[in-house]
Amino acid sequence: DVKVTQSSRYLVKRTGEKVFLECVQDMDHENMFWYRQDPGLGLRLIYFSYDVKMKEKGDIPEGYSVSREKKERFSLILESASTNQTSMYLCASSFPGPRAHEQYFGPGTRLTVT
Amino acid sequence: EDKVVQSPLSLVVHEGDTVTLNCSYEVTNFRSLLWYKQEKKAPTFLFMLTSSGIEKKSGRLSSILDKKELFSILNITATQTGDSAVYLCAVEIIAGGTSYGKLTFGQGTILTVHP
């Protein structure tokens, strides 16, 4: 069974804090993704990575950065958290190529920035 | 700009009813359309569609794609309370000739099935 785990289910941070969200997968997937999910907007892609140390911007990268130092781990960083980054954050992973669409999601981290 | 639109945004039915969920898209470099089911936590994969007119079926769920009119439908027959969830439609895009699994999602349809 594929397992994608995220470091926290719930997180409360203050405006201006640096926030790290961690994601780990155990299926040796090359691709990893970070999404945020907001009511009425669906899932929106923030960043993705197709290999260690490789990263690509998604549709809404502003205010975020990522790090992929090991194949199994993909971190999302909010350099200076703001209230408009309050959201549900979902991590996903997949194999490359023809199976890239078959993404396995983690349980999500609900982040509140006050 | 790539766009995926789902309708309706929410739906309330009774057990045994049949429902049809819609997904329309406008994207460049289409590769596939996907349906996911999201209960309380992580979305889980239901179907991938790449060819027009070929129905994919899994139990009471079925889906079909129309690449000419740029839409897909997801049908659920004889609904059960366990079908209550958010149903997400996503389109996979090819970038530079390669698919990295970049997905553009619709807003989702919230389905509530009452006993």
GROMACS .gro file of N, CA and C in nm, chain B residues 18-65:
model
  144
  132THR      N    1  -3.005   0.817  -0.903
  132THR     CA    2  -2.892   0.820  -0.996
  132THR      C    3  -2.847   0.965  -1.013
  133VAL      N    4  -2.718   0.988  -1.011
  133VAL     CA    5  -2.667   1.125  -1.026
  133VAL      C    6  -2.570   1.132  -1.142
  134THR      N    7  -2.563   1.252  -1.202
  134THR     CA    8  -2.467   1.278  -1.309
  134THR      C    9  -2.390   1.404  -1.273
  135LEU      N   10  -2.259   1.391  -1.268
  135LEU     CA   11  -2.173   1.504  -1.238
  135LEU      C   12  -2.101   1.544  -1.366
  136ASN      N   13  -2.087   1.676  -1.385
  136ASN     CA   14  -2.032   1.726  -1.511
  136ASN      C   15  -1.897   1.793  -1.491
  137CYS      N   16  -1.815   1.783  -1.595
  137CYS     CA   17  -1.683   1.847  -1.594
  137CYS      C   18  -1.652   1.896  -1.734
  138SER      N   19  -1.631   2.025  -1.749
  138SER     CA   20  -1.591   2.078  -1.879
  138SER      C   21  -1.452   2.140  -1.866
  139TYR      N   22  -1.379   2.145  -1.975
  139TYR     CA   23  -1.241   2.193  -1.965
  139TYR      C   24  -1.201   2.272  -2.088
  140GLU      N   25  -1.107   2.361  -2.065
  140GLU     CA   26  -1.040   2.435  -2.174
  140GLU      C   27  -0.894   2.437  -2.138
  141VAL      N   28  -0.816   2.354  -2.201
  141VAL     CA   29  -0.673   2.347  -2.169
  141VAL      C   30  -0.594   2.332  -2.297
  142THR      N   31  -0.468   2.371  -2.290
  142THR     CA   32  -0.376   2.343  -2.400
  142THR      C   33  -0.303   2.213  -2.366
  143ASN      N   34  -0.266   2.138  -2.463
  143ASN     CA   35  -0.185   2.017  -2.443
  143ASN      C   36  -0.249   1.915  -2.350
  144PHE      N   37  -0.372   1.882  -2.380
  144PHE     CA   38  -0.447   1.781  -2.303
  144PHE      C   39  -0.381   1.645  -2.318
  145ARG      N   40  -0.374   1.574  -2.203
  145ARG     CA   41  -0.328   1.436  -2.209
  145ARG      C   42  -0.435   1.340  -2.161
  146SER      N   43  -0.498   1.373  -2.045
  146SER     CA   44  -0.600   1.284  -1.992
  146SER      C   45  -0.690   1.361  -1.897
  147LEU      N   46  -0.806   1.303  -1.868
  147LEU     CA   47  -0.897   1.360  -1.768
  147LEU      C   48  -0.916   1.256  -1.658
  148LEU      N   49  -0.916   1.304  -1.536
  148LEU     CA   50  -0.921   1.214  -1.421
  148LEU      C   51  -1.035   1.252  -1.328
  149TRP      N   52  -1.089   1.151  -1.263
  149TRP     CA   53  -1.188   1.172  -1.157
  149TRP      C   54  -1.131   1.117  -1.027
  150TYR      N   55  -1.148   1.196  -0.919
  150TYR     CA   56  -1.107   1.156  -0.785
  150TYR      C   57  -1.227   1.168  -0.693
  151LYS      N   58  -1.227   1.087  -0.588
  151LYS     CA   59  -1.327   1.096  -0.482
  151LYS      C   60  -1.254   1.139  -0.354
  152GLN      N   61  -1.308   1.241  -0.287
  152GLN     CA   62  -1.246   1.287  -0.162
  152GLN      C   63  -1.347   1.279  -0.050
  153GLU      N   64  -1.322   1.188   0.042
  153GLU     CA   65  -1.407   1.182   0.161
  153GLU      C   66  -1.346   1.276   0.264
  154LYS      N   67  -1.322   1.229   0.385
  154LYS     CA   68  -1.279   1.329   0.483
  154LYS      C   69  -1.136   1.379   0.459
  155LYS      N   70  -1.055   1.298   0.398
  155LYS     CA   71  -0.913   1.333   0.391
  155LYS      C   72  -0.862   1.338   0.247
  156ALA      N   73  -0.778   1.238   0.213
  156ALA     CA   74  -0.706   1.244   0.086
  156ALA      C   75  -0.794   1.202  -0.030
  157PRO      N   76  -0.784   1.273  -0.143
  157PRO     CA   77  -0.852   1.227  -0.265
  157PRO      C   78  -0.801   1.089  -0.307
  158THR      N   79  -0.892   1.006  -0.356
  158THR     CA   80  -0.851   0.875  -0.409
  158THR      C   81  -0.892   0.867  -0.555
  159PHE      N   82  -0.806   0.805  -0.634
  159PHE     CA   83  -0.822   0.798  -0.779
  159PHE      C   84  -0.938   0.708  -0.817
  160LEU      N   85  -1.024   0.755  -0.910
  160LEU     CA   86  -1.135   0.673  -0.960
  160LEU      C   87  -1.109   0.627  -1.103
  161PHE      N   88  -1.098   0.723  -1.196
  161PHE     CA   89  -1.087   0.690  -1.338
  161PHE      C   90  -0.988   0.781  -1.409
  162MET      N   91  -0.929   0.727  -1.515
  162MET     CA   92  -0.855   0.809  -1.610
  162MET      C   93  -0.917   0.787  -1.747
  163LEU      N   94  -0.940   0.897  -1.819
  163LEU     CA   95  -1.001   0.890  -1.952
  163LEU      C   96  -0.909   0.961  -2.050
  164THR      N   97  -0.882   0.895  -2.161
  164THR     CA   98  -0.800   0.959  -2.264
  164THR      C   99  -0.869   0.962  -2.400
  165SER      N  100  -0.963   0.870  -2.423
  165SER     CA  101  -1.024   0.859  -2.556
  165SER      C  102  -1.172   0.892  -2.548
  166SER      N  103  -1.222   0.958  -2.651
  166SER     CA  104  -1.363   0.994  -2.656
  166SER      C  105  -1.450   0.870  -2.670
  167GLY      N  106  -1.565   0.873  -2.604
  167GLY     CA  107  -1.670   0.774  -2.629
  167GLY      C  108  -1.650   0.640  -2.564
  168ILE      N  109  -1.539   0.618  -2.496
  168ILE     CA  110  -1.516   0.488  -2.433
  168ILE      C  111  -1.550   0.499  -2.286
  169GLU      N  112  -1.652   0.423  -2.243
  169GLU     CA  113  -1.696   0.433  -2.105
  169GLU      C  114  -1.604   0.353  -2.015
  170LYS      N  115  -1.568   0.415  -1.903
  170LYS     CA  116  -1.496   0.343  -1.798
  170LYS      C  117  -1.598   0.314  -1.688
  171LYS      N  118  -1.590   0.192  -1.633
  171LYS     CA  119  -1.691   0.152  -1.535
  171LYS      C  120  -1.625   0.084  -1.416
  172SER      N  121  -1.677   0.116  -1.297
  172SER     CA  122  -1.631   0.048  -1.177
  172SER      C  123  -1.749   0.036  -1.083
  173GLY      N  124  -1.809  -0.080  -1.081
  173GLY     CA  125  -1.928  -0.101  -0.997
  173GLY      C  126  -2.042  -0.011  -1.043
  174ARG      N  127  -2.089   0.073  -0.950
  174ARG     CA  128  -2.202   0.163  -0.982
  174ARG      C  129  -2.155   0.295  -1.044
  175LEU      N  130  -2.027   0.314  -1.056
  175LEU     CA  131  -1.973   0.438  -1.112
  175LEU      C  132  -1.930   0.415  -1.256
  176SER      N  133  -1.956   0.514  -1.339
  176SER     CA  134  -1.910   0.508  -1.478
  176SER      C  135  -1.880   0.649  -1.524
  177SER      N  136  -1.793   0.658  -1.626
  177SER     CA  137  -1.753   0.789  -1.674
  177SER      C  138  -1.722   0.782  -1.822
  178ILE      N  139  -1.741   0.894  -1.890
  178ILE     CA  140  -1.715   0.900  -2.034
  178ILE      C  141  -1.661   1.038  -2.068
  179LEU      N  142  -1.584   1.043  -2.175
  179LEU     CA  143  -1.517   1.167  -2.217
  179LEU      C  144  -1.561   1.204  -2.359
   0.00000   0.00000   0.00000
